[in-house]
Amino acid sequence: MRVNTWKRAAVAFALALPGAAIAAVVAAPAAHADGCYTWNRTLAQGRSGDDVRQLQIRVAGWAGYRDIVENDGRYGPKTAAAVKRFQQAYGLRADGIAGPQTFAKLYQLQDNDCTPAHFSYSELDNGCGGSGWSGGPISANQTKQNALRTMWKLEALRRSLGDKPLRVSSGYRSRSCNNQVGGASDSQHLYGNAADVTSRTSSLCQVARAARNNGFSGLYGPGYPDHDDHVHVDSRRENNSDRSSNTTSWSAPDCGIGAGND
Ligand SMILES: [Zn+2]
């Protein structure tokens, strides 16, 4: 009731203002282009460097069905295809070349701490009520970098679902936290590579099916043991520090995912 009252008040207020002021009222605050990272050249196939790597982190969620974008700093066909999907998803001219309009959209989506607009480090680092990125099998810095890529993939998933909010119920877990919750001994959660996701506006199967296109090589959901109340997504194929092979592993039988019917 209170929300509706506020909405009505906001609409009445906006209607009373001239056009420019309405835009100021309804527009989200813009992220600063230089708060996190600034690209200084147009990037296209054949380019390489840290600026390509930074781009790859941010388009990793647009890898396409059952695929991933390697974070290797080399702008190959898969990076170009991901950039193209990103451009399509945000209504930009889709040419697979990362130039000013692509960077402008990334700046708009990016917060000053490099996280995407709808996810934050604090959502992913609070395993078992703690915070920070230490206590896992790899360095805290590397864990945090993995978590950043996880968030950009989640941002892509959120966009794919039609801008429907997603909630992260479990992100990074230290070893002690992982033991406490009974996680798998070499869980991707230990590496900052995984998120357990729920939604109030999309069904879990909608989330799971969409996630197949967003660079998640690990995916478990309804019908898989202990995954009827969330969807687990992870980036196991990019993980060279764990003890498992870098292959895709999906199972959400109730959503028709896994065992050959992906
Ligand atoms: Zn999980």
PDB file of C-alpha atoms and ligand atoms in Angstrom:
ATOM      1  CA  MET A   1       0.000   0.000   0.000  1.00  0.00           C
ATOM      2  CA  ARG A   2       2.780   2.365   0.917  1.00  0.00           C
ATOM      3  CA  VAL A   3       4.650   1.504  -2.304  1.00  0.00           C
ATOM      4  CA  ASN A   4       1.574   2.359  -4.383  1.00  0.00           C
ATOM      5  CA  THR A   5       1.170   5.660  -2.602  1.00  0.00           C
ATOM      6  CA  TRP A   6       4.776   6.538  -3.310  1.00  0.00           C
ATOM      7  CA  LYS A   7       4.410   5.525  -6.940  1.00  0.00           C
ATOM      8  CA  ARG A   8       1.330   7.704  -7.349  1.00  0.00           C
ATOM      9  CA  ALA A   9       3.130  10.605  -5.718  1.00  0.00           C
ATOM     10  CA  ALA A  10       6.147  10.146  -8.004  1.00  0.00           C
ATOM     11  CA  VAL A  11       3.969  10.020 -11.109  1.00  0.00           C
ATOM     12  CA  ALA A  12       2.035  13.128 -10.079  1.00  0.00           C
ATOM     13  CA  PHE A  13       5.303  14.909  -9.375  1.00  0.00           C
ATOM     14  CA  ALA A  14       6.793  13.882 -12.720  1.00  0.00           C
ATOM     15  CA  LEU A  15       3.692  14.976 -14.638  1.00  0.00           C
ATOM     16  CA  ALA A  16       3.962  18.416 -13.106  1.00  0.00           C
ATOM     17  CA  LEU A  17       7.490  18.930 -14.430  1.00  0.00           C
ATOM     18  CA  PRO A  18       8.851  19.835 -17.869  1.00  0.00           C
ATOM     19  CA  GLY A  19      10.492  17.085 -19.954  1.00  0.00           C
ATOM     20  CA  ALA A  20      14.081  17.525 -18.858  1.00  0.00           C
ATOM     21  CA  ALA A  21      13.173  17.376 -15.213  1.00  0.00           C
ATOM     22  CA  ILE A  22      11.105  14.207 -15.732  1.00  0.00           C
ATOM     23  CA  ALA A  23      14.157  12.487 -17.185  1.00  0.00           C
ATOM     24  CA  ALA A  24      16.170  13.561 -14.150  1.00  0.00           C
ATOM     25  CA  VAL A  25      13.534  12.124 -11.827  1.00  0.00           C
ATOM     26  CA  VAL A  26      13.145   8.712 -13.451  1.00  0.00           C
ATOM     27  CA  ALA A  27      16.684   8.018 -14.721  1.00  0.00           C
ATOM     28  CA  ALA A  28      18.972   5.828 -12.639  1.00  0.00           C
ATOM     29  CA  PRO A  29      22.155   7.571 -11.471  1.00  0.00           C
ATOM     30  CA  ALA A  30      24.853   7.150 -14.116  1.00  0.00           C
ATOM     31  CA  ALA A  31      28.003   5.241 -13.261  1.00  0.00           C
ATOM     32  CA  HIS A  32      31.241   7.110 -13.899  1.00  0.00           C
ATOM     33  CA  ALA A  33      33.172   5.991 -16.931  1.00  0.00           C
ATOM     34  CA  ASP A  34      36.493   6.218 -15.130  1.00  0.00           C
ATOM     35  CA  GLY A  35      35.500   4.925 -11.703  1.00  0.00           C
ATOM     36  CA  CYS A  36      36.552   1.361 -12.459  1.00  0.00           C
ATOM     37  CA  TYR A  37      38.132   0.982 -15.874  1.00  0.00           C
ATOM     38  CA  THR A  38      38.302   3.039 -19.074  1.00  0.00           C
ATOM     39  CA  TRP A  39      38.933   1.622 -22.524  1.00  0.00           C
ATOM     40  CA  ASN A  40      41.141   3.761 -24.740  1.00  0.00           C
ATOM     41  CA  ARG A  41      40.794   2.120 -28.141  1.00  0.00           C
ATOM     42  CA  THR A  42      38.265   0.290 -30.253  1.00  0.00           C
ATOM     43  CA  LEU A  43      38.630  -3.465 -29.928  1.00  0.00           C
ATOM     44  CA  ALA A  44      37.965  -6.017 -32.632  1.00  0.00           C
ATOM     45  CA  GLN A  45      39.099  -9.469 -33.704  1.00  0.00           C
ATOM     46  CA  GLY A  46      42.867  -9.804 -33.728  1.00  0.00           C
ATOM     47  CA  ARG A  47      43.433  -7.388 -30.848  1.00  0.00           C
ATOM     48  CA  SER A  48      44.957  -8.563 -27.608  1.00  0.00           C
ATOM     49  CA  GLY A  49      45.831  -7.044 -24.273  1.00  0.00           C
ATOM     50  CA  ASP A  50      44.507  -6.317 -20.819  1.00  0.00           C
ATOM     51  CA  ASP A  51      41.788  -4.104 -22.290  1.00  0.00           C
ATOM     52  CA  VAL A  52      40.501  -7.167 -24.158  1.00  0.00           C
ATOM     53  CA  ARG A  53      40.656  -9.197 -20.952  1.00  0.00           C
ATOM     54  CA  GLN A  54      38.655  -6.518 -19.122  1.00  0.00           C
ATOM     55  CA  LEU A  55      36.073  -6.648 -21.893  1.00  0.00           C
ATOM     56  CA  GLN A  56      35.925 -10.449 -21.753  1.00  0.00           C
ATOM     57  CA  ILE A  57      35.055 -10.370 -18.047  1.00  0.00           C
ATOM     58  CA  ARG A  58      32.083  -8.141 -18.840  1.00  0.00           C
ATOM     59  CA  VAL A  59      30.719 -10.045 -21.834  1.00  0.00           C
ATOM     60  CA  ALA A  60      31.373 -13.515 -20.400  1.00  0.00           C
ATOM     61  CA  GLY A  61      27.636 -13.891 -19.818  1.00  0.00           C
ATOM     62  CA  TRP A  62      26.905 -13.527 -23.522  1.00  0.00           C
ATOM     63  CA  ALA A  63      28.892 -16.612 -24.523  1.00  0.00           C
ATOM     64  CA  GLY A  64      25.907 -18.294 -26.173  1.00  0.00           C
ATOM     65  CA  TYR A  65      24.413 -21.728 -25.693  1.00  0.00           C
ATOM     66  CA  ARG A  66      26.679 -24.119 -23.812  1.00  0.00           C
ATOM     67  CA  ASP A  67      29.739 -22.021 -24.567  1.00  0.00           C
ATOM     68  CA  ILE A  68      32.193 -19.842 -22.643  1.00  0.00           C
ATOM     69  CA  VAL A  69      34.367 -16.823 -23.388  1.00  0.00           C
ATOM     70  CA  GLU A  70      37.927 -17.521 -22.285  1.00  0.00           C
ATOM     71  CA  ASN A  71      39.423 -14.723 -20.210  1.00  0.00           C
ATOM     72  CA  ASP A  72      42.688 -14.858 -22.169  1.00  0.00           C
ATOM     73  CA  GLY A  73      43.060 -11.296 -23.442  1.00  0.00           C
ATOM     74  CA  ARG A  74      42.757 -12.373 -27.078  1.00  0.00           C
ATOM     75  CA  TYR A  75      39.864 -11.044 -29.131  1.00  0.00           C
ATOM     76  CA  GLY A  76      38.874 -14.117 -31.130  1.00  0.00           C
ATOM     77  CA  PRO A  77      35.615 -15.209 -32.780  1.00  0.00           C
ATOM     78  CA  LYS A  78      33.978 -16.168 -29.469  1.00  0.00           C
ATOM     79  CA  THR A  79      34.700 -12.772 -27.939  1.00  0.00           C
ATOM     80  CA  ALA A  80      33.315 -11.106 -31.069  1.00  0.00           C
ATOM     81  CA  ALA A  81      30.182 -13.262 -30.922  1.00  0.00           C
ATOM     82  CA  ALA A  82      29.706 -12.427 -27.240  1.00  0.00           C
ATOM     83  CA  VAL A  83      30.106  -8.705 -27.922  1.00  0.00           C
ATOM     84  CA  LYS A  84      27.529  -9.026 -30.679  1.00  0.00           C
ATOM     85  CA  ARG A  85      25.045 -10.718 -28.337  1.00  0.00           C
ATOM     86  CA  PHE A  86      25.701  -8.059 -25.703  1.00  0.00           C
ATOM     87  CA  GLN A  87      25.015  -5.351 -28.292  1.00  0.00           C
ATOM     88  CA  GLN A  88      21.807  -7.067 -29.406  1.00  0.00           C
ATOM     89  CA  ALA A  89      20.651  -7.477 -25.816  1.00  0.00           C
ATOM     90  CA  TYR A  90      20.983  -3.748 -25.165  1.00  0.00           C
ATOM     91  CA  GLY A  91      19.676  -2.483 -28.490  1.00  0.00           C
ATOM     92  CA  LEU A  92      23.027  -1.347 -29.893  1.00  0.00           C
ATOM     93  CA  ARG A  93      24.238  -1.793 -33.447  1.00  0.00           C
ATOM     94  CA  ALA A  94      25.429  -5.417 -33.399  1.00  0.00           C
ATOM     95  CA  ASP A  95      28.730  -5.635 -35.250  1.00  0.00           C
ATOM     96  CA  GLY A  96      30.860  -7.557 -32.758  1.00  0.00           C
ATOM     97  CA  ILE A  97      33.293  -4.652 -32.518  1.00  0.00           C
ATOM     98  CA  ALA A  98      33.719  -2.979 -29.145  1.00  0.00           C
ATOM     99  CA  GLY A  99      33.755   0.754 -29.814  1.00  0.00           C
ATOM    100  CA  PRO A 100      32.410   3.886 -28.113  1.00  0.00           C
ATOM    101  CA  GLN A 101      28.738   2.809 -27.958  1.00  0.00           C
ATOM    102  CA  THR A 102      29.609  -0.586 -26.486  1.00  0.00           C
ATOM    103  CA  PHE A 103      31.936   0.962 -23.916  1.00  0.00           C
ATOM    104  CA  ALA A 104      29.332   3.613 -23.058  1.00  0.00           C
ATOM    105  CA  LYS A 105      26.833   0.853 -22.252  1.00  0.00           C
ATOM    106  CA  LEU A 106      29.394  -0.982 -20.143  1.00  0.00           C
ATOM    107  CA  TYR A 107      30.187   2.222 -18.235  1.00  0.00           C
ATOM    108  CA  GLN A 108      26.497   2.694 -17.654  1.00  0.00           C
ATOM    109  CA  LEU A 109      26.179  -0.834 -16.279  1.00  0.00           C
ATOM    110  CA  GLN A 110      29.382  -0.717 -14.265  1.00  0.00           C
ATOM    111  CA  ASP A 111      29.688   0.586 -10.726  1.00  0.00           C
ATOM    112  CA  ASN A 112      32.851   2.271  -9.511  1.00  0.00           C
ATOM    113  CA  ASP A 113      34.006  -0.952  -7.858  1.00  0.00           C
ATOM    114  CA  CYS A 114      33.663  -2.736 -11.232  1.00  0.00           C
ATOM    115  CA  THR A 115      30.605  -4.752 -10.286  1.00  0.00           C
ATOM    116  CA  PRO A 116      27.620  -4.713 -12.645  1.00  0.00           C
ATOM    117  CA  ALA A 117      24.613  -2.540 -11.820  1.00  0.00           C
ATOM    118  CA  HIS A 118      22.444  -5.165 -10.137  1.00  0.00           C
ATOM    119  CA  PHE A 119      24.980  -7.194  -8.152  1.00  0.00           C
ATOM    120  CA  SER A 120      27.511  -6.302  -5.484  1.00  0.00           C
ATOM    121  CA  TYR A 121      30.492  -7.897  -3.794  1.00  0.00           C
ATOM    122  CA  SER A 122      28.583  -7.946  -0.501  1.00  0.00           C
ATOM    123  CA  GLU A 123      25.949 -10.234  -2.042  1.00  0.00           C
ATOM    124  CA  LEU A 124      28.539 -12.841  -2.936  1.00  0.00           C
ATOM    125  CA  ASP A 125      31.017 -12.719  -0.080  1.00  0.00           C
ATOM    126  CA  ASN A 126      28.659 -13.337   2.815  1.00  0.00           C
ATOM    127  CA  GLY A 127      28.847 -17.108   3.008  1.00  0.00           C
ATOM    128  CA  CYS A 128      27.749 -18.268   6.443  1.00  0.00           C
ATOM    129  CA  GLY A 129      27.405 -14.651   7.553  1.00  0.00           C
ATOM    130  CA  GLY A 130      31.072 -13.807   7.079  1.00  0.00           C
ATOM    131  CA  SER A 131      32.618 -11.436   4.576  1.00  0.00           C
ATOM    132  CA  GLY A 132      35.775 -11.167   2.502  1.00  0.00           C
ATOM    133  CA  TRP A 133      37.447 -13.581   0.112  1.00  0.00           C
ATOM    134  CA  SER A 134      40.002 -15.432   2.232  1.00  0.00           C
ATOM    135  CA  GLY A 135      39.923 -18.959   3.602  1.00  0.00           C
ATOM    136  CA  GLY A 136      39.513 -20.715   0.274  1.00  0.00           C
ATOM    137  CA  PRO A 137      41.862 -22.823  -1.869  1.00  0.00           C
ATOM    138  CA  ILE A 138      43.089 -19.877  -3.999  1.00  0.00           C
ATOM    139  CA  SER A 139      44.192 -16.344  -3.115  1.00  0.00           C
ATOM    140  CA  ALA A 140      41.612 -13.841  -1.885  1.00  0.00           C
ATOM    141  CA  ASN A 141      42.383 -11.598  -4.858  1.00  0.00           C
ATOM    142  CA  GLN A 142      41.869 -14.361  -7.389  1.00  0.00           C
ATOM    143  CA  THR A 143      38.668 -15.416  -5.633  1.00  0.00           C
ATOM    144  CA  LYS A 144      37.353 -11.871  -5.819  1.00  0.00           C
ATOM    145  CA  GLN A 145      38.204 -11.689  -9.535  1.00  0.00           C
ATOM    146  CA  ASN A 146      36.260 -14.881 -10.119  1.00  0.00           C
ATOM    147  CA  ALA A 147      33.332 -13.453  -8.178  1.00  0.00           C
ATOM    148  CA  LEU A 148      33.396 -10.371 -10.398  1.00  0.00           C
ATOM    149  CA  ARG A 149      33.093 -12.492 -13.529  1.00  0.00           C
ATOM    150  CA  THR A 150      30.314 -14.490 -11.853  1.00  0.00           C
ATOM    151  CA  MET A 151      28.415 -11.236 -11.266  1.00  0.00           C
ATOM    152  CA  TRP A 152      28.748 -10.098 -14.881  1.00  0.00           C
ATOM    153  CA  LYS A 153      27.360 -13.446 -15.967  1.00  0.00           C
ATOM    154  CA  LEU A 154      24.487 -12.998 -13.516  1.00  0.00           C
ATOM    155  CA  GLU A 155      23.865  -9.524 -14.941  1.00  0.00           C
ATOM    156  CA  ALA A 156      23.568 -11.105 -18.400  1.00  0.00           C
ATOM    157  CA  LEU A 157      21.231 -13.764 -17.019  1.00  0.00           C
ATOM    158  CA  ARG A 158      19.099 -11.084 -15.385  1.00  0.00           C
ATOM    159  CA  ARG A 159      18.915  -9.195 -18.679  1.00  0.00           C
ATOM    160  CA  SER A 160      18.064 -12.414 -20.545  1.00  0.00           C
ATOM    161  CA  LEU A 161      15.123 -12.914 -18.200  1.00  0.00           C
ATOM    162  CA  GLY A 162      13.728  -9.514 -19.137  1.00  0.00           C
ATOM    163  CA  ASP A 163      15.364  -7.486 -16.341  1.00  0.00           C
ATOM    164  CA  LYS A 164      13.735  -9.623 -13.662  1.00  0.00           C
ATOM    165  CA  PRO A 165      15.567  -9.392 -10.322  1.00  0.00           C
ATOM    166  CA  LEU A 166      17.622 -12.357  -9.126  1.00  0.00           C
ATOM    167  CA  ARG A 167      18.669 -13.037  -5.567  1.00  0.00           C
ATOM    168  CA  VAL A 168      21.955 -14.720  -4.642  1.00  0.00           C
ATOM    169  CA  SER A 169      21.407 -16.998  -1.659  1.00  0.00           C
ATOM    170  CA  SER A 170      24.983 -18.288  -1.579  1.00  0.00           C
ATOM    171  CA  GLY A 171      28.108 -17.055  -3.355  1.00  0.00           C
ATOM    172  CA  TYR A 172      31.674 -17.461  -2.150  1.00  0.00           C
ATOM    173  CA  ARG A 173      32.255 -19.894   0.721  1.00  0.00           C
ATOM    174  CA  SER A 174      35.444 -20.313   2.698  1.00  0.00           C
ATOM    175  CA  ARG A 175      36.452 -23.895   3.451  1.00  0.00           C
ATOM    176  CA  SER A 176      34.946 -23.715   6.924  1.00  0.00           C
ATOM    177  CA  CYS A 177      31.713 -22.231   5.606  1.00  0.00           C
ATOM    178  CA  ASN A 178      31.523 -24.854   2.864  1.00  0.00           C
ATOM    179  CA  ASN A 179      31.968 -27.607   5.457  1.00  0.00           C
ATOM    180  CA  GLN A 180      29.336 -26.015   7.646  1.00  0.00           C
ATOM    181  CA  VAL A 181      26.705 -26.037   4.884  1.00  0.00           C
ATOM    182  CA  GLY A 182      27.685 -29.489   3.639  1.00  0.00           C
ATOM    183  CA  GLY A 183      28.951 -28.284   0.249  1.00  0.00           C
ATOM    184  CA  ALA A 184      30.832 -30.578  -2.130  1.00  0.00           C
ATOM    185  CA  SER A 185      34.490 -30.932  -1.103  1.00  0.00           C
ATOM    186  CA  ASP A 186      35.771 -29.209  -4.259  1.00  0.00           C
ATOM    187  CA  SER A 187      32.746 -26.952  -4.728  1.00  0.00           C
ATOM    188  CA  GLN A 188      33.006 -24.068  -7.187  1.00  0.00           C
ATOM    189  CA  HIS A 189      31.664 -21.902  -4.359  1.00  0.00           C
ATOM    190  CA  LEU A 190      35.146 -22.197  -2.781  1.00  0.00           C
ATOM    191  CA  TYR A 191      36.637 -20.363  -5.761  1.00  0.00           C
ATOM    192  CA  GLY A 192      34.168 -17.489  -6.096  1.00  0.00           C
ATOM    193  CA  ASN A 193      33.018 -19.211  -9.259  1.00  0.00           C
ATOM    194  CA  ALA A 194      29.489 -20.127  -8.227  1.00  0.00           C
ATOM    195  CA  ALA A 195      26.203 -18.595  -7.171  1.00  0.00           C
ATOM    196  CA  ASP A 196      22.991 -20.097  -5.887  1.00  0.00           C
ATOM    197  CA  VAL A 197      20.158 -18.074  -7.349  1.00  0.00           C
ATOM    198  CA  THR A 198      16.491 -17.639  -6.523  1.00  0.00           C
ATOM    199  CA  SER A 199      13.830 -15.392  -8.008  1.00  0.00           C
ATOM    200  CA  ARG A 200      10.426 -14.085  -7.013  1.00  0.00           C
ATOM    201  CA  THR A 201       9.482 -13.156 -10.555  1.00  0.00           C
ATOM    202  CA  SER A 202      10.827 -16.014 -12.675  1.00  0.00           C
ATOM    203  CA  SER A 203      10.357 -19.734 -12.098  1.00  0.00           C
ATOM    204  CA  LEU A 204      13.502 -21.686 -11.253  1.00  0.00           C
ATOM    205  CA  CYS A 205      13.186 -23.535 -14.556  1.00  0.00           C
ATOM    206  CA  GLN A 206      13.020 -20.231 -16.431  1.00  0.00           C
ATOM    207  CA  VAL A 207      16.234 -19.225 -14.662  1.00  0.00           C
ATOM    208  CA  ALA A 208      17.910 -22.571 -15.349  1.00  0.00           C
ATOM    209  CA  ARG A 209      16.952 -22.661 -19.025  1.00  0.00           C
ATOM    210  CA  ALA A 210      18.099 -19.090 -19.625  1.00  0.00           C
ATOM    211  CA  ALA A 211      21.382 -19.685 -17.788  1.00  0.00           C
ATOM    212  CA  ARG A 212      22.437 -22.219 -20.431  1.00  0.00           C
ATOM    213  CA  ASN A 213      23.177 -19.246 -22.699  1.00  0.00           C
ATOM    214  CA  ASN A 214      25.053 -17.142 -20.164  1.00  0.00           C
ATOM    215  CA  GLY A 215      28.442 -18.830 -19.910  1.00  0.00           C
ATOM    216  CA  PHE A 216      27.643 -21.144 -17.007  1.00  0.00           C
ATOM    217  CA  SER A 217      29.313 -24.517 -17.541  1.00  0.00           C
ATOM    218  CA  GLY A 218      27.995 -25.798 -14.201  1.00  0.00           C
ATOM    219  CA  LEU A 219      24.228 -25.711 -13.714  1.00  0.00           C
ATOM    220  CA  TYR A 220      22.078 -27.613 -11.224  1.00  0.00           C
ATOM    221  CA  GLY A 221      18.434 -26.999 -10.540  1.00  0.00           C
ATOM    222  CA  PRO A 222      15.018 -28.547  -9.845  1.00  0.00           C
ATOM    223  CA  GLY A 223      15.089 -32.325  -9.890  1.00  0.00           C
ATOM    224  CA  TYR A 224      18.783 -32.525  -9.009  1.00  0.00           C
ATOM    225  CA  PRO A 225      19.216 -33.585  -5.351  1.00  0.00           C
ATOM    226  CA  ASP A 226      19.013 -30.623  -2.922  1.00  0.00           C
ATOM    227  CA  HIS A 227      18.418 -28.125  -5.748  1.00  0.00           C
ATOM    228  CA  ASP A 228      14.647 -27.790  -5.744  1.00  0.00           C
ATOM    229  CA  ASP A 229      14.713 -24.383  -4.064  1.00  0.00           C
ATOM    230  CA  HIS A 230      17.473 -22.657  -6.021  1.00  0.00           C
ATOM    231  CA  VAL A 231      19.495 -22.821  -9.220  1.00  0.00           C
ATOM    232  CA  HIS A 232      23.234 -23.318  -8.848  1.00  0.00           C
ATOM    233  CA  VAL A 233      25.343 -21.786 -11.638  1.00  0.00           C
ATOM    234  CA  ASP A 234      29.116 -21.850 -11.916  1.00  0.00           C
ATOM    235  CA  SER A 235      32.125 -21.363 -14.201  1.00  0.00           C
ATOM    236  CA  ARG A 236      33.896 -24.693 -13.762  1.00  0.00           C
ATOM    237  CA  ARG A 237      35.299 -24.742 -17.279  1.00  0.00           C
ATOM    238  CA  GLU A 238      37.339 -21.600 -16.592  1.00  0.00           C
ATOM    239  CA  ASN A 239      38.637 -23.013 -13.314  1.00  0.00           C
ATOM    240  CA  ASN A 240      42.159 -24.430 -13.645  1.00  0.00           C
ATOM    241  CA  SER A 241      42.709 -24.543  -9.878  1.00  0.00           C
ATOM    242  CA  ASP A 242      40.135 -27.167  -8.981  1.00  0.00           C
ATOM    243  CA  ARG A 243      40.414 -30.924  -9.219  1.00  0.00           C
ATOM    244  CA  SER A 244      37.765 -31.484 -11.859  1.00  0.00           C
ATOM    245  CA  SER A 245      38.067 -31.525 -15.638  1.00  0.00           C
ATOM    246  CA  ASN A 246      37.000 -28.423 -17.512  1.00  0.00           C
ATOM    247  CA  THR A 247      33.802 -29.827 -18.920  1.00  0.00           C
ATOM    248  CA  THR A 248      30.179 -28.774 -18.849  1.00  0.00           C
ATOM    249  CA  SER A 249      28.011 -30.329 -16.153  1.00  0.00           C
ATOM    250  CA  TRP A 250      24.292 -29.558 -16.172  1.00  0.00           C
ATOM    251  CA  SER A 251      21.417 -31.230 -14.395  1.00  0.00           C
ATOM    252  CA  ALA A 252      17.934 -29.932 -13.737  1.00  0.00           C
ATOM    253  CA  PRO A 253      15.760 -32.921 -14.722  1.00  0.00           C
ATOM    254  CA  ASP A 254      12.484 -31.211 -13.793  1.00  0.00           C
ATOM    255  CA  CYS A 255      13.321 -28.476 -16.317  1.00  0.00           C
ATOM    256  CA  GLY A 256      14.347 -30.907 -19.050  1.00  0.00           C
ATOM    257  CA  ILE A 257      18.021 -30.133 -18.570  1.00  0.00           C
ATOM    258  CA  GLY A 258      20.715 -32.802 -18.360  1.00  0.00           C
ATOM    259  CA  ALA A 259      21.293 -36.398 -19.386  1.00  0.00           C
ATOM    260  CA  GLY A 260      21.350 -35.708 -23.080  1.00  0.00           C
ATOM    261  CA  ASN A 261      18.242 -33.521 -23.359  1.00  0.00           C
ATOM    262  CA  ASP A 262      19.881 -30.165 -22.837  1.00  0.00           C
TER     263      ASP A 262
HETATM  264 ZN    ZN B   1      25.616 -23.980  -5.263  1.00  0.00          ZN
END
